[in-house]
XYZ file of C-alpha atoms in Angstrom:
524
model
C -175.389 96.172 -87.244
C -178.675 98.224 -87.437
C -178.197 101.705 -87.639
C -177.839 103.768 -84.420
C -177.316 100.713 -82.635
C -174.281 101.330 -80.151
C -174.997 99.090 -77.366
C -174.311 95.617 -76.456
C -176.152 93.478 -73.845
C -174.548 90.820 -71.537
C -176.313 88.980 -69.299
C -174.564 86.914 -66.475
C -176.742 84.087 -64.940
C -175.162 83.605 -62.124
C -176.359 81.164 -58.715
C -176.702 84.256 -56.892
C -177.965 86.793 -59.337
C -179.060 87.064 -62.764
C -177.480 90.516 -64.314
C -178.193 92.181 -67.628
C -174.943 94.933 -68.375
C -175.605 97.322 -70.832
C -171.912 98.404 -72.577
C -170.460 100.395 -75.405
C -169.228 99.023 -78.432
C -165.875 100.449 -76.908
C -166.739 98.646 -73.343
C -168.064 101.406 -71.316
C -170.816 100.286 -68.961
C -173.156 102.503 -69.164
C -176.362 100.590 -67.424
C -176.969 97.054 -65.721
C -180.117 95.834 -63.947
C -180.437 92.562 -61.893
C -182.506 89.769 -59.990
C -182.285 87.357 -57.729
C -181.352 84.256 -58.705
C -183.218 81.207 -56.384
C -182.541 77.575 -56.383
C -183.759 74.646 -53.460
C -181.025 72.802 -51.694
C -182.480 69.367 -50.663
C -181.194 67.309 -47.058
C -180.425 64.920 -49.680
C -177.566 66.831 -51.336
C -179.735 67.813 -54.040
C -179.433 71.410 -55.628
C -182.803 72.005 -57.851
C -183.557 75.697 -60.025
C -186.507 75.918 -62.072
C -186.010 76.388 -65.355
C -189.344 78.189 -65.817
C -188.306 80.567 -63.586
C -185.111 81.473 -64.625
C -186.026 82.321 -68.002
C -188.356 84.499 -66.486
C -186.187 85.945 -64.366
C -183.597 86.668 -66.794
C -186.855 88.374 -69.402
C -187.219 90.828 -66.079
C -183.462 91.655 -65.955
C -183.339 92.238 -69.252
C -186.792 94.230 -69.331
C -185.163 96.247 -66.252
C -182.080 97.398 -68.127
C -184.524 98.843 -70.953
C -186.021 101.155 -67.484
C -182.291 102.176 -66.675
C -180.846 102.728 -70.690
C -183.056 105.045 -72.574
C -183.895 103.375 -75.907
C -182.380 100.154 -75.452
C -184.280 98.202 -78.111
C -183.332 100.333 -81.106
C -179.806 101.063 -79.740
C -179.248 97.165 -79.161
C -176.308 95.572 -81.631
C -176.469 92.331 -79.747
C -176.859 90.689 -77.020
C -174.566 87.752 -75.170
C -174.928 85.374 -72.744
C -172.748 83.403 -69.993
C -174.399 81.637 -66.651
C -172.919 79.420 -64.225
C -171.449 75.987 -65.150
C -171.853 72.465 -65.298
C -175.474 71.562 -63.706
C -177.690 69.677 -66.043
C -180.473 71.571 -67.282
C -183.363 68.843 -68.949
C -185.448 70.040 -72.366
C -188.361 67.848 -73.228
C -190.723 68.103 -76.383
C -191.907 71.314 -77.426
C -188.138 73.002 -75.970
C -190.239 72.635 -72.119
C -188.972 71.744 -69.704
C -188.087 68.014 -68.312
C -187.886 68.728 -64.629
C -185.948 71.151 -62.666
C -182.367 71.485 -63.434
C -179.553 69.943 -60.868
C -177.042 72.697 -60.509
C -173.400 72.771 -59.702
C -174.059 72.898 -56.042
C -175.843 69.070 -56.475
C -174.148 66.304 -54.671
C -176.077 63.543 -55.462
C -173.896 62.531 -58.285
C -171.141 61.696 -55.557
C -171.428 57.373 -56.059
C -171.368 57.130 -59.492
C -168.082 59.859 -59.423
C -166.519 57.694 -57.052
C -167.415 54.470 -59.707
C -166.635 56.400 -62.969
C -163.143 57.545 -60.909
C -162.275 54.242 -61.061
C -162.782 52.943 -64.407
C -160.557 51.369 -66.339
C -160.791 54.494 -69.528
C -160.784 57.306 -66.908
C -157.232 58.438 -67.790
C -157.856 58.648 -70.847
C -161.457 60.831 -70.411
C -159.182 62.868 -68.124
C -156.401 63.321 -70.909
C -159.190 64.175 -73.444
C -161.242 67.099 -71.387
C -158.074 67.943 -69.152
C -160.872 67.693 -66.363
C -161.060 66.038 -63.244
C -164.947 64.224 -62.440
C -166.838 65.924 -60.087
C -170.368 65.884 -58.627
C -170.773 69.246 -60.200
C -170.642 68.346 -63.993
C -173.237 67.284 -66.441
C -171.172 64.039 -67.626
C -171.571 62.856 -64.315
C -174.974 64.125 -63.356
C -176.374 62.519 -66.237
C -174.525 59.315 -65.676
C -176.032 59.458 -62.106
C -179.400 59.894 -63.389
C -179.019 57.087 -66.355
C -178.216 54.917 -63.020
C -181.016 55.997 -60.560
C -184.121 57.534 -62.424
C -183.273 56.916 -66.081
C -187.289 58.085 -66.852
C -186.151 61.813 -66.695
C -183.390 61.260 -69.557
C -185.914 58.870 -71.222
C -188.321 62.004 -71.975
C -185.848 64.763 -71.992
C -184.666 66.027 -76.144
C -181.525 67.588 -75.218
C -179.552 68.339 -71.899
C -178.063 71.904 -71.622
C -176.604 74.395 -69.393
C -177.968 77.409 -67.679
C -176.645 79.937 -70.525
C -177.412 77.338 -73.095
C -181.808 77.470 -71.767
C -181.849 80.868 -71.824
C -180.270 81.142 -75.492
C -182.793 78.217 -76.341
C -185.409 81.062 -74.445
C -184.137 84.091 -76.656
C -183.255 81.989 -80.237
C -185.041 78.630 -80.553
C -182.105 77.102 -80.726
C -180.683 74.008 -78.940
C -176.630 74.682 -78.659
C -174.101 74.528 -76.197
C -170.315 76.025 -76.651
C -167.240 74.771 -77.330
C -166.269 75.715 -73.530
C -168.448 73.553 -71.935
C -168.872 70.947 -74.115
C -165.163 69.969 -74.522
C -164.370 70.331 -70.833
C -167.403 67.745 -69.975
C -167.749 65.873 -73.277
C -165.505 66.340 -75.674
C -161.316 66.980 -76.635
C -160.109 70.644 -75.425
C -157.377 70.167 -78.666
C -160.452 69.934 -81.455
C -163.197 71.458 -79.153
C -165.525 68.807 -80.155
C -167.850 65.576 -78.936
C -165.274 62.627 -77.961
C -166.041 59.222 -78.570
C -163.839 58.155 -75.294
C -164.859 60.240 -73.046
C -168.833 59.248 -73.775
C -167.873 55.704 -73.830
C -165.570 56.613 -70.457
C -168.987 57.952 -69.134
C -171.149 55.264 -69.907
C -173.453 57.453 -71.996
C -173.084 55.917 -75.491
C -176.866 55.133 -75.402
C -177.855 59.071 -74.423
C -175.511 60.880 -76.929
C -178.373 62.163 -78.866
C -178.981 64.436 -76.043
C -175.996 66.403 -76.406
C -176.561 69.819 -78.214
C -175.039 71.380 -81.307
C -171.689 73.222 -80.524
C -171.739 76.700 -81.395
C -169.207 79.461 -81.475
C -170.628 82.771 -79.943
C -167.706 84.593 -81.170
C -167.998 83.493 -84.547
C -171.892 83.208 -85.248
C -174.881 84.976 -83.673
C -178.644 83.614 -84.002
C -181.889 86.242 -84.173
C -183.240 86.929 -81.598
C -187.221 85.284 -82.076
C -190.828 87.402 -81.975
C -192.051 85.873 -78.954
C -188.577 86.757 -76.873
C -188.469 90.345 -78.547
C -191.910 90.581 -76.582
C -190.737 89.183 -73.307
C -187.931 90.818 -72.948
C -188.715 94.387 -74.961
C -185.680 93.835 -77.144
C -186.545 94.046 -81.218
C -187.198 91.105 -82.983
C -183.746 89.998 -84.758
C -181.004 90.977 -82.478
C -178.204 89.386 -82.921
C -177.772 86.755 -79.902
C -174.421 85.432 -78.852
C -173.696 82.277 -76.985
C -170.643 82.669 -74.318
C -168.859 80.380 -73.167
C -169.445 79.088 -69.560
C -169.264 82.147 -66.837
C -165.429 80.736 -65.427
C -164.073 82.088 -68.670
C -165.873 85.121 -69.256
C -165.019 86.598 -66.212
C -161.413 85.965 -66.561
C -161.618 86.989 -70.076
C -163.287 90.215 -68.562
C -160.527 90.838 -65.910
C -157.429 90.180 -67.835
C -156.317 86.666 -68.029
C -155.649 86.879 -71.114
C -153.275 90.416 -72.080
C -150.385 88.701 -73.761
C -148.077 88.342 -70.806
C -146.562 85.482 -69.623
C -147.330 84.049 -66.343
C -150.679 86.114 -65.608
C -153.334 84.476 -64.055
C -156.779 85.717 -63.082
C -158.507 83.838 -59.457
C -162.475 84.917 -59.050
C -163.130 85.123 -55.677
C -166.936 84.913 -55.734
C -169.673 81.826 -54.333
C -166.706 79.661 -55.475
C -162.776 80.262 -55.868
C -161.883 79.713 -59.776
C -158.202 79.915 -60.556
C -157.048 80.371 -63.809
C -154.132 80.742 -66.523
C -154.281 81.043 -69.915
C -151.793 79.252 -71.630
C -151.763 77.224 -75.267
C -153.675 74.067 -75.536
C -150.214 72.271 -76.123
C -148.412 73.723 -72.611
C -151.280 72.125 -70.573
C -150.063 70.652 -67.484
C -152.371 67.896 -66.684
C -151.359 66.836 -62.655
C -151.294 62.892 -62.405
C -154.302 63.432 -59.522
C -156.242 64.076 -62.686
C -158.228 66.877 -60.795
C -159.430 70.243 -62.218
C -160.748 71.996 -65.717
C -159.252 73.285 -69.049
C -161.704 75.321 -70.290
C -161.038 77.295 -73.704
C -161.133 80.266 -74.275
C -162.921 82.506 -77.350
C -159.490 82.662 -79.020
C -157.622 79.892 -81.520
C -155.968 77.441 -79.681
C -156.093 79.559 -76.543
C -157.395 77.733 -73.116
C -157.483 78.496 -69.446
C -156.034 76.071 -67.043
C -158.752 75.588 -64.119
C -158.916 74.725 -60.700
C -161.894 75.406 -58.068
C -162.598 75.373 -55.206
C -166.196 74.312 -54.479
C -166.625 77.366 -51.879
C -164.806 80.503 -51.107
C -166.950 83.629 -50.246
C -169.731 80.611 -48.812
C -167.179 80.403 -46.062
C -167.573 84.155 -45.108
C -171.007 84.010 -45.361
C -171.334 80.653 -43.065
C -168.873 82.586 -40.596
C -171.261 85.873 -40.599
C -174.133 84.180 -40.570
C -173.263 82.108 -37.065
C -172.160 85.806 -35.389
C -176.582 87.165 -37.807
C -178.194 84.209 -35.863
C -176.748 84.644 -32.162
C -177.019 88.621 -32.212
C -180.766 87.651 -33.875
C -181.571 85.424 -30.493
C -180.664 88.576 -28.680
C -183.124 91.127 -30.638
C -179.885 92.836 -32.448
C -179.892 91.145 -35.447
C -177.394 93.084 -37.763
C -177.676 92.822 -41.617
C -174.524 90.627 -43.673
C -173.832 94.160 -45.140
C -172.810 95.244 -41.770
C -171.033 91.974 -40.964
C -169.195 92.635 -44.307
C -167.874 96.160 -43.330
C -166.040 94.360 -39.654
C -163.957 92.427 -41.723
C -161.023 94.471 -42.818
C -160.944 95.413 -38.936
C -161.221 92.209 -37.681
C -158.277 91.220 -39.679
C -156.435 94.169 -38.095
C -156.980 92.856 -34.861
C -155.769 89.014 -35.010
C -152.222 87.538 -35.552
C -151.613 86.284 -38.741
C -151.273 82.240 -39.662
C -152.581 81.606 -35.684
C -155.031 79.134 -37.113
C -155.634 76.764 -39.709
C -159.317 76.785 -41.238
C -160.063 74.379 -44.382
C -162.692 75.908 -46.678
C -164.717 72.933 -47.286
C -167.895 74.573 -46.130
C -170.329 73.250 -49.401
C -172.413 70.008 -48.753
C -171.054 68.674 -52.290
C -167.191 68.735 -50.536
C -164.401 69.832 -52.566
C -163.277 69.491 -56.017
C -159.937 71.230 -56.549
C -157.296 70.724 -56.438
C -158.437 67.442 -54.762
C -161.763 65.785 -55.347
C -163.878 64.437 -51.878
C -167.338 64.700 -52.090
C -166.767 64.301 -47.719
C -164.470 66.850 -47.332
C -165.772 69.573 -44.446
C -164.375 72.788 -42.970
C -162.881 72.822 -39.841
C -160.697 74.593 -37.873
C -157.263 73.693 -36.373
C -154.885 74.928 -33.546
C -158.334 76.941 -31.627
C -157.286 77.778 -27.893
C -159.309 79.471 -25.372
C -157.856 83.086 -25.957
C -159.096 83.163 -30.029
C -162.330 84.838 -30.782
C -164.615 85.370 -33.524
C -162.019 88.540 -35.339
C -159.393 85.011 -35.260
C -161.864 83.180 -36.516
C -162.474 85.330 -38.881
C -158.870 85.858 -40.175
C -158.672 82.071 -40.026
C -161.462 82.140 -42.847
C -159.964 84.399 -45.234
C -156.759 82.834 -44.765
C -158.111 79.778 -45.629
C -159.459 81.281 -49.176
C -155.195 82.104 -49.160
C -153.989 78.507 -48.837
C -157.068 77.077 -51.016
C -155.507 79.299 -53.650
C -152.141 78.575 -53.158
C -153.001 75.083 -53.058
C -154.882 75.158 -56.540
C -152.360 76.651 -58.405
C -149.628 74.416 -57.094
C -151.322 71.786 -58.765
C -150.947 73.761 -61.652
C -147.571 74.021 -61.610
C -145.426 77.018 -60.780
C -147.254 80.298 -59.166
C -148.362 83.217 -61.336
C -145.863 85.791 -62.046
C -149.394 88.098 -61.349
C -152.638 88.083 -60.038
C -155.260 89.581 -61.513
C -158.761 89.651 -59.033
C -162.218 89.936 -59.925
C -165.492 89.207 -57.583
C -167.133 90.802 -54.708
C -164.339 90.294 -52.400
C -161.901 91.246 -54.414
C -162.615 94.289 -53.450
C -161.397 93.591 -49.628
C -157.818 94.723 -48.925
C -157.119 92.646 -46.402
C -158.283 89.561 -48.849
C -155.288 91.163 -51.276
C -153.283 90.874 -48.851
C -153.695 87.735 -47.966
C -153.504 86.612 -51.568
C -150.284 88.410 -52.888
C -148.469 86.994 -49.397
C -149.913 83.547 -49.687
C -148.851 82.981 -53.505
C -145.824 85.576 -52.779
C -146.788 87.097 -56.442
C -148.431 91.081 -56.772
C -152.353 91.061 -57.379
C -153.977 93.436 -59.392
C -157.385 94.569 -59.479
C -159.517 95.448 -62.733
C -161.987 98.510 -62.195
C -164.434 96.466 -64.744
C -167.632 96.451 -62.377
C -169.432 93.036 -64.032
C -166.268 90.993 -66.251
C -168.496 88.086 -67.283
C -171.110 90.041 -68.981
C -168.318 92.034 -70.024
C -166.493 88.733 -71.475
C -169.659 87.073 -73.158
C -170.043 90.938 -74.223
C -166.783 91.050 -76.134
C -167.676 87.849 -77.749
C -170.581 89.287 -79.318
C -168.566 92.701 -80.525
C -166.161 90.524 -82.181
C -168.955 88.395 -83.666
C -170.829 91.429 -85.102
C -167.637 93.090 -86.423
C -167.052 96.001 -83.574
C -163.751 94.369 -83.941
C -161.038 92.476 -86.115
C -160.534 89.836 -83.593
C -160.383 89.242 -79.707
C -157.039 90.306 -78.464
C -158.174 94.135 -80.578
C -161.220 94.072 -78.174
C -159.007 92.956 -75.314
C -156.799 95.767 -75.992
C -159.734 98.494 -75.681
C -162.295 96.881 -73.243
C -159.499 94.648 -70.891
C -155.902 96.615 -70.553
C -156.532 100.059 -69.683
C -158.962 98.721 -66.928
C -156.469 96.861 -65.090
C -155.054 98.955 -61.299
C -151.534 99.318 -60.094
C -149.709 95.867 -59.151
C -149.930 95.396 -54.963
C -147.056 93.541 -53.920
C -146.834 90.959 -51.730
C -145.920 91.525 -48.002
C -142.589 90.548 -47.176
C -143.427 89.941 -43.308
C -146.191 88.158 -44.290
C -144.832 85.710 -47.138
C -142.940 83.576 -44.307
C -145.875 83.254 -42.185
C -148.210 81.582 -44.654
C -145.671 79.363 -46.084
C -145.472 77.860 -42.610
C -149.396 78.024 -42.680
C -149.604 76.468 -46.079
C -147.121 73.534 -44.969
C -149.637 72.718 -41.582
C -152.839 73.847 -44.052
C -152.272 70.655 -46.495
C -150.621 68.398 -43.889
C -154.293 68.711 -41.628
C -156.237 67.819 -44.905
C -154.377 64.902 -45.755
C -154.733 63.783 -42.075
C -158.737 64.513 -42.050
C -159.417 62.526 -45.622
C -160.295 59.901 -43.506
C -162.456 61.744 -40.578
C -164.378 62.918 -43.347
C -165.080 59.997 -44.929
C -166.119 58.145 -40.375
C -168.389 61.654 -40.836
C -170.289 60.681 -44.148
C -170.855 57.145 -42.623
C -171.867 58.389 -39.799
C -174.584 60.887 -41.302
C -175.889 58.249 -43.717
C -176.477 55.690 -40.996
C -178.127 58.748 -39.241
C -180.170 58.907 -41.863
C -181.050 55.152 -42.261
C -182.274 55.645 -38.188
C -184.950 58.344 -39.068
């Protein structure tokens, strides 16, 4: 490390916001800075971000932390990246860029999922990567596009994730991480390229676009002259490579302490939930849905499933209550919305109605994959208004949880929360009662930048290895354990039973919906 240099840098590239979190070498946060992420969502279930503009974007958070921490450059030990998953991000000649990237949110992929799904070697891809196919992930993106518009793999060089263009940005070099690279490409066991799950993709003939693996906790890169400029960091920083955002924030909140039974659920833009367990105790469900990721830690991996939306819901509720007060003149602002929620919850009765979470164009993806699957609501009379409508939402976050984890196996012993609405206590609530288990809240303001930051103090030295960095930056974060309501536990395991019995039942609505919209379509 240079000398005087006590800070480390993570930056979070999320699909709402890009952050850049200035911490300790003992994890204090001591600065963070931040701008607005923007992508284009297409009528034809595309989901487009420029990758011009993200690396741009990212420079400026960066260059806005060195406004809020005085001296950043020279104080600077290293700096660490994570960004949201799967998407396909395209790098021609000269490291530009192919075309914009397709992100998680892109549905187009949903034909060639449902063909890959079922192929005679999919088993065995799932047994490989422990992961379920999706529309989100780059396997089957780029299998989509080696299908439809083979021309943008044809004069692409490499095909990376978010993270993975921005450490291109700040390093000149093409990588990608054992996270994402197992869990889409490779063996979570080895954490490297597998032959059957390429094959199982159909991508033998575009393997040469798959990136180096690199270990961020094990090797940094310098950071280049023309990046130093852009983002007003010194030339030669040490850069880390995270792994993909999932894991860093769990890492960051506490899924990994050492106790058995812990898990760690992100209730953000999408519901992640997560236990860390080792690579040989992986329960992999015979659906053959949802992720193992690994973690920055030998033969340590989380045990993933997501839902495709979870805060989106709240935000499609609020926005329907924005738009009619809006026709009226009194348009209120989401934050306000926001602040009615707790109360709402206060006045409705608990498990009234059923609402399905399914609110993303793409569908759902855990613990069940349906690229149709919709939101609705169930059991609506003429007495329920929009504070039971409301409740209905957030209990639906409750039962999407419950129902991930069940695929998992048994429920957590714990629940450790991170996200925005973690910080709801009504949302605890409704967690600890629906997975009857006590949640716990880490005071940690920004755990992925944290996690991808704790890779790179490991990877410089700051410590001996992660679970000594765990123990200083992770543990003595974590809040009191809120136990579950014992009125409340009976209630949502009635909910939970009429919750999964209504999805099974709408599978095929869904799918008379999707034909219906596409011969819609055809009309215009």
């Amino acid at each position: 490390m240079m000398s005087g240099a006590d800070i480390i840098i993570g930056v979070d590239a999320g699909t709402s916001v890009i952050k850049a979190v200035a911490f300790t070498l003992s994890g204090e946060q001591i600065g963070s800075a931040s701008v607005r992420n923007r992508y284009e969502m297409g009528r034809d279930g595309s989901a487009t971000q420029s990758l011009a503009r993200t690396w741009e974007d990212c420079a400026a958070a960066i260059r806005g932390l060195g406004e809020a921490v005085d001296n950043l450059a020279n104080r600077t030990a290293a700096i660490a990246l994570t960004g949201q998953g799967d998407g396909t991000w395209l790098v021609g000649k000269d490291n530009r860029p192919a075309g914009d990237a397709w992100i998680w949110l892109d549905a187009r992929a949903a034909p060639t999922v449902g063909k890959l799904a079922a192929g005679p070697h999919e088993r065995q891809r799932f047994e490989a990567t422990g992961t379920g196919l999706n529309t989100c992930q780059q396997g089957t993106q780029m299998a989509h596009m080696d299908a439809t518009c083979p021309d943008l793999l044809d004069r692409s060089e490499v095909a990376l994730h978010c993270k993975d263009w921005l450490f291109l940005n700040l390093t000149g070099v093409r990588a990608t991480d054992p996270s994402e690279a197992s869990f889409t490409f490779g063996n979570f066991r080895d954490r490297r390229y597998s032959d059957i799950v390429i094959s199982a993709l159909g991508l033998e003939g575009r393997r040469h676009l798959l990136p180096e693996i690199v270990d961020g906790s094990k090797q940094t890169f310098p950071l280049t002259a023309n990046a130093a400029r852009q983002t007003g960091l010194a030339e030669g920083t040490p850069v880390s490579l995270g792994y993909v955002d999932m894991v860093m924030t769990a890492l960051g909140s506490g899924v990994h302490t050492g106790e058995r039974g812990v898990a760690c659920s992100t209730v953000g833009s999408t519901g992640v939930h997560m236990r860390a367990v080792r690579s040989g105790d992986v329960h992999l469900n015979a659906e053959g849905t949802g992720y193992v990721i690994c973690l920055p830690a030998d033969d340590l991996v989380t045990q993933v499933q997501t839902n495709m939306a979870s805060t989106l819901n709240i935000d499609w509720a609020l926005s329907v209550a924005e738009d009619l007060l809006g026709e009226m003149g009194q348009r209120p602002t989401h934050a306000d919305l926001v602040s009615r929620i707790d109360g709402w919850m206060e006045r409705s009765v608990p498990g009234a109605l059923v609402y399905h979470p399914y609110i993303s164009e793409a569908g759902e993806r855990g613990p069940f994959v349906d690229a149709d699957a919709r939101a609705s609501f169930v059991g609506l009379n003429a007495n329920h208004r929009f504070p039971d409508m409301i409740r209905a939402v957030v209990e639906g976050l409750g039962m999407a949880a419950r129902d991930c984890y069940q695929a998992m196996g048994e429920m957590p012993s714990e629940l450790r929360l991170t996200g925005g609405a973690a910080r709801s206590a009504a949302l605890r609530r409704v967690l600890a009662a629906a997975l009857d288990t006590p949640v716990r809240i880490s005071s940690r303001e920004e755990a992925g930048a944290a996690g991808c930051a704790m890779m790179a103090a490991v990877a410089i030295g700051a410590y001996s290895n992660m679970d000594a960095c765990i123990a200083e930056w992770v543990t003595p974060l974590l809040g009191p354990a809120e136990a579950s309501d014992p009125a409340l536990v009976p209630v949502y395991d009635t909910l939970y039973t009429s919750y999964r019995n209504a999805r099974e039942a709408l599978a095929p609505v869904w799918g008379d919906l999707a034909a219906a919209r596409v011969a819609q379509g055809e009309k215009q």
